[in-house]
PDB file of C-alpha atoms and ligand atoms in Angstrom:
ATOM      1  CA  MET O 531     -17.946  41.382  76.238  1.00 65.00           C
ATOM      2  CA  ILE O 532     -20.618  43.966  75.180  1.00 74.00           C
ATOM      3  CA  GLY O 533     -24.042  43.219  75.825  1.00 80.00           C
ATOM      4  CA  PRO O 534     -27.081  44.037  73.075  1.00 87.00           C
ATOM      5  CA  ASN O 535     -27.910  47.703  72.666  1.00 95.00           C
ATOM      6  CA  PHE O 536     -31.510  47.934  73.654  1.00 97.00           C
ATOM      7  CA  GLN O 537     -31.625  51.593  72.977  1.00 96.00           C
ATOM      8  CA  GLU O 538     -30.627  51.292  69.494  1.00 97.00           C
ATOM      9  CA  MET O 539     -33.089  48.219  69.052  1.00 97.00           C
ATOM     10  CA  ARG O 540     -35.902  50.124  70.748  1.00 98.00           C
ATOM     11  CA  ARG O 541     -35.219  53.284  68.203  1.00 98.00           C
ATOM     12  CA  LEU O 542     -35.317  51.033  65.458  1.00 98.00           C
ATOM     13  CA  MET O 543     -38.539  49.095  66.482  1.00 98.00           C
ATOM     14  CA  VAL O 544     -40.314  52.364  66.425  1.00 98.00           C
ATOM     15  CA  GLU O 545     -38.954  53.542  63.125  1.00 98.00           C
ATOM     16  CA  GLY O 546     -39.570  50.512  61.460  1.00 98.00           C
ATOM     17  CA  GLN O 547     -42.193  48.762  63.144  1.00 98.00           C
ATOM     18  CA  LEU O 548     -44.680  51.651  64.583  1.00 98.00           C
ATOM     19  CA  LYS O 549     -43.863  54.708  62.426  1.00 98.00           C
ATOM     20  CA  GLY O 550     -43.350  52.498  59.197  1.00 98.00           C
ATOM     21  CA  ARG O 551     -46.583  50.857  59.723  1.00 97.00           C
ATOM     22  CA  GLY O 552     -48.456  54.429  60.011  1.00 98.00           C
ATOM     23  CA  VAL O 553     -48.478  54.919  64.008  1.00 98.00           C
ATOM     24  CA  SER O 554     -48.581  58.382  64.264  1.00 98.00           C
ATOM     25  CA  ASP O 555     -49.441  59.314  67.675  1.00 98.00           C
ATOM     26  CA  GLU O 556     -46.781  61.497  69.021  1.00 98.00           C
ATOM     27  CA  LYS O 557     -47.487  60.662  72.974  1.00 98.00           C
ATOM     28  CA  VAL O 558     -47.624  56.823  71.836  1.00 98.00           C
ATOM     29  CA  LEU O 559     -44.464  57.252  69.977  1.00 98.00           C
ATOM     30  CA  ALA O 560     -42.650  58.730  72.911  1.00 98.00           C
ATOM     31  CA  ALA O 561     -43.872  56.146  75.067  1.00 98.00           C
ATOM     32  CA  PHE O 562     -42.341  53.120  73.194  1.00 98.00           C
ATOM     33  CA  SER O 563     -39.321  55.198  72.836  1.00 98.00           C
ATOM     34  CA  LYS O 564     -38.964  54.935  76.524  1.00 98.00           C
ATOM     35  CA  VAL O 565     -40.453  51.861  78.054  1.00 98.00           C
ATOM     36  CA  PRO O 566     -37.728  49.148  78.419  1.00 98.00           C
ATOM     37  CA  ARG O 567     -39.366  46.241  76.588  1.00 98.00           C
ATOM     38  CA  GLU O 568     -36.694  43.976  77.662  1.00 97.00           C
ATOM     39  CA  ARG O 569     -37.605  44.176  81.088  1.00 97.00           C
ATOM     40  CA  PHE O 570     -40.796  42.716  80.749  1.00 98.00           C
ATOM     41  CA  VAL O 571     -39.732  39.494  78.907  1.00 97.00           C
ATOM     42  CA  PRO O 572     -38.169  36.358  80.081  1.00 96.00           C
ATOM     43  CA  GLU O 573     -34.227  36.574  80.348  1.00 95.00           C
ATOM     44  CA  ASP O 574     -33.933  34.127  77.643  1.00 95.00           C
ATOM     45  CA  TYR O 575     -35.824  36.152  75.017  1.00 96.00           C
ATOM     46  CA  GLN O 576     -34.278  39.460  75.954  1.00 95.00           C
ATOM     47  CA  GLN O 577     -32.254  39.390  72.479  1.00 95.00           C
ATOM     48  CA  ASN O 578     -35.629  39.246  70.868  1.00 97.00           C
ATOM     49  CA  ALA O 579     -37.647  41.845  72.979  1.00 98.00           C
ATOM     50  CA  TYR O 580     -37.887  44.414  70.150  1.00 98.00           C
ATOM     51  CA  ASP O 581     -38.633  41.425  67.419  1.00 97.00           C
ATOM     52  CA  ASP O 582     -41.880  41.851  65.166  1.00 98.00           C
ATOM     53  CA  TYR O 583     -43.815  39.041  66.937  1.00 96.00           C
ATOM     54  CA  PRO O 584     -45.486  38.045  70.100  1.00 96.00           C
ATOM     55  CA  ILE O 585     -42.923  36.506  72.670  1.00 97.00           C
ATOM     56  CA  PRO O 586     -43.741  33.557  75.380  1.00 96.00           C
ATOM     57  CA  ILE O 587     -43.996  34.828  78.946  1.00 96.00           C
ATOM     58  CA  GLY O 588     -44.698  31.594  80.634  1.00 95.00           C
ATOM     59  CA  ASN O 589     -48.462  29.895  81.501  1.00 95.00           C
ATOM     60  CA  ASN O 590     -48.991  29.676  78.052  1.00 94.00           C
ATOM     61  CA  GLN O 591     -49.115  33.322  77.716  1.00 95.00           C
ATOM     62  CA  THR O 592     -47.591  36.138  75.617  1.00 95.00           C
ATOM     63  CA  ILE O 593     -46.540  39.675  75.346  1.00 96.00           C
ATOM     64  CA  SER O 594     -47.897  41.112  72.283  1.00 96.00           C
ATOM     65  CA  GLN O 595     -46.437  42.255  68.980  1.00 97.00           C
ATOM     66  CA  PRO O 596     -44.927  46.165  69.596  1.00 98.00           C
ATOM     67  CA  TYR O 597     -46.820  46.698  66.755  1.00 98.00           C
ATOM     68  CA  MET O 598     -50.335  45.514  68.102  1.00 98.00           C
ATOM     69  CA  VAL O 599     -49.469  47.044  71.521  1.00 98.00           C
ATOM     70  CA  ALA O 600     -49.113  50.691  69.489  1.00 98.00           C
ATOM     71  CA  LEU O 601     -51.988  50.012  67.374  1.00 98.00           C
ATOM     72  CA  MET O 602     -54.550  49.282  70.440  1.00 98.00           C
ATOM     73  CA  THR O 603     -53.134  52.490  72.300  1.00 98.00           C
ATOM     74  CA  GLU O 604     -53.574  54.804  69.656  1.00 98.00           C
ATOM     75  CA  CYS O 605     -57.070  53.495  69.242  1.00 98.00           C
ATOM     76  CA  LEU O 606     -57.936  54.970  72.818  1.00 98.00           C
ATOM     77  CA  ALA O 607     -56.876  58.544  71.549  1.00 97.00           C
ATOM     78  CA  LEU O 608     -55.294  59.605  75.205  1.00 97.00           C
ATOM     79  CA  LYS O 609     -54.828  62.737  75.806  1.00 95.00           C
ATOM     80  CA  GLY O 610     -53.078  62.489  79.041  1.00 95.00           C
ATOM     81  CA  GLU O 611     -54.499  62.366  82.800  1.00 94.00           C
ATOM     82  CA  GLU O 612     -57.329  59.567  81.698  1.00 98.00           C
ATOM     83  CA  ARG O 613     -58.071  56.540  84.188  1.00 98.00           C
ATOM     84  CA  ILE O 614     -57.571  53.748  82.061  1.00 98.00           C
ATOM     85  CA  LEU O 615     -58.500  49.681  82.635  1.00 98.00           C
ATOM     86  CA  GLU O 616     -56.615  46.943  81.168  1.00 98.00           C
ATOM     87  CA  ILE O 617     -57.897  43.285  81.035  1.00 98.00           C
ATOM     88  CA  GLY O 618     -54.929  41.052  80.801  1.00 98.00           C
ATOM     89  CA  THR O 619     -51.760  42.440  82.435  1.00 98.00           C
ATOM     90  CA  GLY O 620     -49.697  39.764  81.240  1.00 98.00           C
ATOM     91  CA  SER O 621     -45.797  40.970  81.268  1.00 98.00           C
ATOM     92  CA  GLY O 622     -47.219  44.527  82.373  1.00 98.00           C
ATOM     93  CA  TYR O 623     -45.592  46.018  78.977  1.00 98.00           C
ATOM     94  CA  GLN O 624     -48.741  47.462  77.849  1.00 98.00           C
ATOM     95  CA  MET O 625     -49.524  48.719  81.312  1.00 98.00           C
ATOM     96  CA  ALA O 626     -46.444  50.333  81.414  1.00 98.00           C
ATOM     97  CA  ILE O 627     -47.000  52.054  77.840  1.00 98.00           C
ATOM     98  CA  LEU O 628     -49.992  53.208  79.262  1.00 98.00           C
ATOM     99  CA  ALA O 629     -49.074  54.473  82.741  1.00 98.00           C
ATOM    100  CA  GLU O 630     -46.473  56.886  80.387  1.00 98.00           C
ATOM    101  CA  ILE O 631     -49.497  58.342  78.391  1.00 98.00           C
ATOM    102  CA  ALA O 632     -52.567  58.432  81.155  1.00 98.00           C
ATOM    103  CA  GLY O 633     -53.106  59.199  84.738  1.00 98.00           C
ATOM    104  CA  GLU O 634     -54.073  56.086  86.565  1.00 98.00           C
ATOM    105  CA  VAL O 635     -53.948  52.613  84.971  1.00 98.00           C
ATOM    106  CA  TYR O 636     -55.733  49.519  86.404  1.00 98.00           C
ATOM    107  CA  SER O 637     -55.157  46.416  85.260  1.00 98.00           C
ATOM    108  CA  VAL O 638     -56.918  42.707  85.981  1.00 98.00           C
ATOM    109  CA  GLU O 639     -54.862  39.548  85.247  1.00 98.00           C
ATOM    110  CA  ARG O 640     -56.527  36.026  86.082  1.00 98.00           C
ATOM    111  CA  ILE O 641     -53.029  34.343  86.551  1.00 98.00           C
ATOM    112  CA  GLU O 642     -51.489  35.149  89.914  1.00 98.00           C
ATOM    113  CA  GLU O 643     -48.044  34.318  88.951  1.00 97.00           C
ATOM    114  CA  LEU O 644     -48.061  37.173  86.119  1.00 98.00           C
ATOM    115  CA  ALA O 645     -49.452  39.485  88.136  1.00 98.00           C
ATOM    116  CA  LYS O 646     -46.940  39.328  90.454  1.00 98.00           C
ATOM    117  CA  TYR O 647     -44.340  39.503  88.335  1.00 97.00           C
ATOM    118  CA  ALA O 648     -45.596  42.421  86.335  1.00 98.00           C
ATOM    119  CA  GLU O 649     -46.024  44.181  89.726  1.00 98.00           C
ATOM    120  CA  THR O 650     -42.496  43.836  90.682  1.00 98.00           C
ATOM    121  CA  VAL O 651     -41.085  44.778  87.120  1.00 98.00           C
ATOM    122  CA  LEU O 652     -43.242  47.774  87.238  1.00 98.00           C
ATOM    123  CA  SER O 653     -42.784  48.882  90.778  1.00 98.00           C
ATOM    124  CA  SER O 654     -38.783  48.445  90.141  1.00 98.00           C
ATOM    125  CA  ILE O 655     -38.980  50.586  87.246  1.00 98.00           C
ATOM    126  CA  GLY O 656     -40.705  53.370  89.203  1.00 98.00           C
ATOM    127  CA  TYR O 657     -44.066  53.567  88.088  1.00 98.00           C
ATOM    128  CA  GLU O 658     -46.478  54.926  91.004  1.00 97.00           C
ATOM    129  CA  ASN O 659     -49.850  55.155  89.005  1.00 97.00           C
ATOM    130  CA  CYS O 660     -50.555  51.361  88.336  1.00 98.00           C
ATOM    131  CA  ARG O 661     -52.749  48.987  90.272  1.00 98.00           C
ATOM    132  CA  ILE O 662     -53.318  45.290  89.455  1.00 98.00           C
ATOM    133  CA  LYS O 663     -55.733  43.011  90.842  1.00 98.00           C
ATOM    134  CA  VAL O 664     -55.826  39.131  90.383  1.00 98.00           C
ATOM    135  CA  GLY O 665     -59.188  37.986  89.128  1.00 98.00           C
ATOM    136  CA  ASP O 666     -61.699  37.832  86.255  1.00 98.00           C
ATOM    137  CA  GLY O 667     -61.135  41.002  83.831  1.00 98.00           C
ATOM    138  CA  THR O 668     -64.408  39.960  81.912  1.00 98.00           C
ATOM    139  CA  LEU O 669     -66.577  41.682  84.738  1.00 98.00           C
ATOM    140  CA  GLY O 670     -63.890  44.583  84.831  1.00 98.00           C
ATOM    141  CA  TRP O 671     -62.853  46.614  88.129  1.00 98.00           C
ATOM    142  CA  GLU O 672     -65.909  48.117  89.169  1.00 98.00           C
ATOM    143  CA  GLU O 673     -64.399  49.675  92.599  1.00 98.00           C
ATOM    144  CA  ASN O 674     -62.551  52.331  90.111  1.00 97.00           C
ATOM    145  CA  SER O 675     -65.144  52.508  87.310  1.00 98.00           C
ATOM    146  CA  PRO O 676     -66.136  54.390  85.204  1.00 98.00           C
ATOM    147  CA  TYR O 677     -63.218  54.476  82.981  1.00 98.00           C
ATOM    148  CA  ASP O 678     -62.098  57.096  80.223  1.00 98.00           C
ATOM    149  CA  GLY O 679     -60.749  53.898  78.112  1.00 98.00           C
ATOM    150  CA  ILE O 680     -60.440  49.986  78.430  1.00 98.00           C
ATOM    151  CA  ILE O 681     -58.446  48.122  76.795  1.00 98.00           C
ATOM    152  CA  VAL O 682     -58.595  44.098  76.440  1.00 98.00           C
ATOM    153  CA  THR O 683     -55.584  42.343  75.559  1.00 98.00           C
ATOM    154  CA  ALA O 684     -56.771  38.963  74.981  1.00 97.00           C
ATOM    155  CA  GLY O 685     -59.553  37.648  72.597  1.00 98.00           C
ATOM    156  CA  ALA O 686     -63.431  37.382  73.513  1.00 98.00           C
ATOM    157  CA  PRO O 687     -66.447  35.845  72.141  1.00 98.00           C
ATOM    158  CA  ASN O 688     -68.272  39.016  72.643  1.00 97.00           C
ATOM    159  CA  VAL O 689     -67.812  42.274  74.235  1.00 98.00           C
ATOM    160  CA  PRO O 690     -68.386  41.930  77.713  1.00 98.00           C
ATOM    161  CA  LYS O 691     -71.424  44.102  79.026  1.00 97.00           C
ATOM    162  CA  SER O 692     -69.778  44.510  82.400  1.00 98.00           C
ATOM    163  CA  LEU O 693     -66.826  46.558  80.701  1.00 98.00           C
ATOM    164  CA  ILE O 694     -69.241  48.747  78.566  1.00 97.00           C
ATOM    165  CA  GLU O 695     -71.480  49.340  81.760  1.00 97.00           C
ATOM    166  CA  GLN O 696     -67.940  50.773  83.736  1.00 98.00           C
ATOM    167  CA  LEU O 697     -66.904  52.621  80.690  1.00 98.00           C
ATOM    168  CA  LYS O 698     -67.419  56.574  80.845  1.00 98.00           C
ATOM    169  CA  ASP O 699     -69.943  58.389  78.733  1.00 97.00           C
ATOM    170  CA  GLY O 700     -67.578  59.318  75.926  1.00 96.00           C
ATOM    171  CA  GLY O 701     -65.146  56.564  76.746  1.00 97.00           C
ATOM    172  CA  ARG O 702     -63.617  54.038  74.347  1.00 98.00           C
ATOM    173  CA  LEU O 703     -63.482  50.327  74.893  1.00 98.00           C
ATOM    174  CA  VAL O 704     -60.701  48.546  72.599  1.00 98.00           C
ATOM    175  CA  ILE O 705     -60.934  44.900  72.279  1.00 98.00           C
ATOM    176  CA  PRO O 706     -60.558  41.706  70.028  1.00 98.00           C
ATOM    177  CA  VAL O 707     -63.549  39.674  69.220  1.00 98.00           C
ATOM    178  CA  GLY O 708     -64.520  36.963  67.387  1.00 98.00           C
ATOM    179  CA  GLY O 709     -63.057  33.184  67.569  1.00 97.00           C
ATOM    180  CA  GLY O 710     -60.888  31.231  69.522  1.00 92.00           C
ATOM    181  CA  PHE O 711     -58.297  31.306  66.750  1.00 92.00           C
ATOM    182  CA  SER O 712     -58.522  34.766  65.249  1.00 97.00           C
ATOM    183  CA  GLN O 713     -60.472  38.043  66.198  1.00 98.00           C
ATOM    184  CA  VAL O 714     -61.073  41.263  64.841  1.00 98.00           C
ATOM    185  CA  LEU O 715     -59.748  44.366  66.762  1.00 98.00           C
ATOM    186  CA  THR O 716     -62.771  46.561  67.494  1.00 98.00           C
ATOM    187  CA  VAL O 717     -63.321  49.763  68.855  1.00 98.00           C
ATOM    188  CA  VAL O 718     -66.774  50.429  71.269  1.00 98.00           C
ATOM    189  CA  GLU O 719     -67.716  53.783  72.045  1.00 98.00           C
ATOM    190  CA  LYS O 720     -70.332  55.043  74.153  1.00 97.00           C
ATOM    191  CA  LYS O 721     -72.179  57.967  73.742  1.00 95.00           C
ATOM    192  CA  GLY O 722     -75.106  58.574  76.176  1.00 92.00           C
ATOM    193  CA  LYS O 723     -77.160  55.668  75.520  1.00 90.00           C
ATOM    194  CA  SER O 724     -75.906  54.949  72.176  1.00 95.00           C
ATOM    195  CA  ILE O 725     -73.341  52.226  71.855  1.00 96.00           C
ATOM    196  CA  THR O 726     -71.369  52.130  68.351  1.00 97.00           C
ATOM    197  CA  SER O 727     -68.318  49.604  67.460  1.00 97.00           C
ATOM    198  CA  ARG O 728     -66.157  49.792  64.457  1.00 97.00           C
ATOM    199  CA  ASP O 729     -63.694  47.135  63.158  1.00 98.00           C
ATOM    200  CA  ILE O 730     -59.809  47.458  63.038  1.00 98.00           C
ATOM    201  CA  CYS O 731     -58.644  45.020  61.599  1.00 97.00           C
ATOM    202  CA  GLY O 732     -57.738  41.360  62.151  1.00 97.00           C
ATOM    203  CA  CYS O 733     -55.737  40.096  65.008  1.00 97.00           C
ATOM    204  CA  VAL O 734     -54.555  36.847  67.108  1.00 96.00           C
ATOM    205  CA  PHE O 735     -55.016  36.680  70.551  1.00 96.00           C
ATOM    206  CA  VAL O 736     -55.060  34.190  73.469  1.00 95.00           C
ATOM    207  CA  PRO O 737     -58.765  33.833  74.761  1.00 96.00           C
ATOM    208  CA  LEU O 738     -60.302  35.722  77.258  1.00 98.00           C
ATOM    209  CA  ILE O 739     -61.162  33.347  79.774  1.00 98.00           C
ATOM    210  CA  GLY O 740     -64.116  34.094  82.357  1.00 98.00           C
ATOM    211  CA  LYS O 741     -67.506  34.322  83.111  1.00 98.00           C
ATOM    212  CA  GLU O 742     -68.334  37.055  80.303  1.00 98.00           C
ATOM    213  CA  GLY O 743     -65.880  35.334  77.910  1.00 98.00           C
ATOM    214  CA  TRP O 744     -64.245  31.928  77.015  1.00 98.00           C
ATOM    215  CA  SER O 745     -65.088  29.142  79.565  1.00 96.00           C
ATOM    216  CA  ASP O 746     -61.884  27.637  80.944  1.00 87.00           C
TER     217      ASP O 746
HETATM  218  N1  LIG A1936     -51.165  43.136  77.935  1.00 89.67           N
HETATM  219  C1  LIG A1936     -50.141  42.142  78.139  1.00 89.67           C
HETATM  220  C2  LIG A1936     -48.646  42.595  77.988  1.00 89.67           C
HETATM  221  O1  LIG A1936     -48.239  43.769  77.889  1.00 89.67           O
HETATM  222  O2  LIG A1936     -47.699  41.698  78.348  1.00 89.67           O
HETATM  223  C3  LIG A1936     -50.396  40.532  77.042  1.00 89.67           C
HETATM  224  C4  LIG A1936     -51.497  40.261  77.814  1.00 89.67           C
HETATM  225  S1  LIG A1936     -51.557  38.583  76.787  1.00 89.67           S
HETATM  226  C5  LIG A1936     -51.672  38.394  75.251  1.00 89.67           C
HETATM  227  C6  LIG A1936     -53.512  38.113  77.486  1.00 89.67           C
HETATM  228  C7  LIG A1936     -53.361  38.080  79.250  1.00 89.67           C
HETATM  229  O3  LIG A1936     -54.904  37.943  79.300  1.00 89.67           O
HETATM  230  C8  LIG A1936     -52.943  36.852  79.584  1.00 89.67           C
HETATM  231  O4  LIG A1936     -51.941  37.330  80.793  1.00 89.67           O
HETATM  232  C9  LIG A1936     -54.046  36.083  80.411  1.00 89.67           C
HETATM  233  O5  LIG A1936     -53.938  35.292  81.721  1.00 89.67           O
HETATM  234  C10 LIG A1936     -54.738  37.056  80.447  1.00 89.67           C
HETATM  235  N2  LIG A1936     -56.701  36.770  80.361  1.00 89.67           N
HETATM  236  C11 LIG A1936     -57.243  35.569  79.950  1.00 89.67           C
HETATM  237  N3  LIG A1936     -58.337  35.845  80.572  1.00 89.67           N
HETATM  238  C12 LIG A1936     -58.650  37.142  81.562  1.00 89.67           C
HETATM  239  C13 LIG A1936     -59.364  37.286  82.362  1.00 89.67           C
HETATM  240  N4  LIG A1936     -60.852  36.919  82.365  1.00 89.67           N
HETATM  241  N5  LIG A1936     -59.276  38.622  83.466  1.00 89.67           N
HETATM  242  C14 LIG A1936     -57.901  38.592  83.403  1.00 89.67           C
HETATM  243  N6  LIG A1936     -56.760  38.439  82.579  1.00 89.67           N
HETATM  244  C15 LIG A1936     -57.277  37.661  81.651  1.00 89.67           C
END
């Protein structure tokens, strides 16, 4: 029996879901054309890996819709070589996309089982510029700060102060902010003492649970 043609599914996803909706950053499109998303979803969902919606990854968590991952990555406006922090490793897919574009990628995940699985998949593919830590990502990962960019892949009630503190001057923080059921994708920029933020679009994420997020 012939298996699914993931390469072709990936190409169609990039053309239709990303380019078709206005994602135009060549680095982002190249990363999506390369990363094997089917490796980051549970075996039962491999056929659906390139579908236009989030997929369950266990522990009541999801791998986000490809378009949302692309939009958030594009919002960071990466040039390459940056040091990036992700909060919410989940499957590790967003991390792989970032690892294709940036210099170093750090990620914090509160659920140990997910962190371990993501680490295994990322190293089996050969990513050497990724480090994952189990913990409360609302507090960031101070040891490696400051970061050129921070991306939060869970919905927060407010922008965590610790994350703004760990952002480099001139850096960007991309985060869904709002209620428990829907949020607004927000880009926060730090320039000297000035912190500005702009809204991108509505979105729906699982909650960011932690000291500077929602309570468990
Ligand atoms: N970026 C992931 C991917 O590419 O598969 C998807 C992330 S999923 C939508 C959100 C993740 O955020 C979940 O794995 C959840 O456990 C995690 N999370 C929620 N609150 C967190 C916190 N305070 N610190 C770290 N991870 C957190």
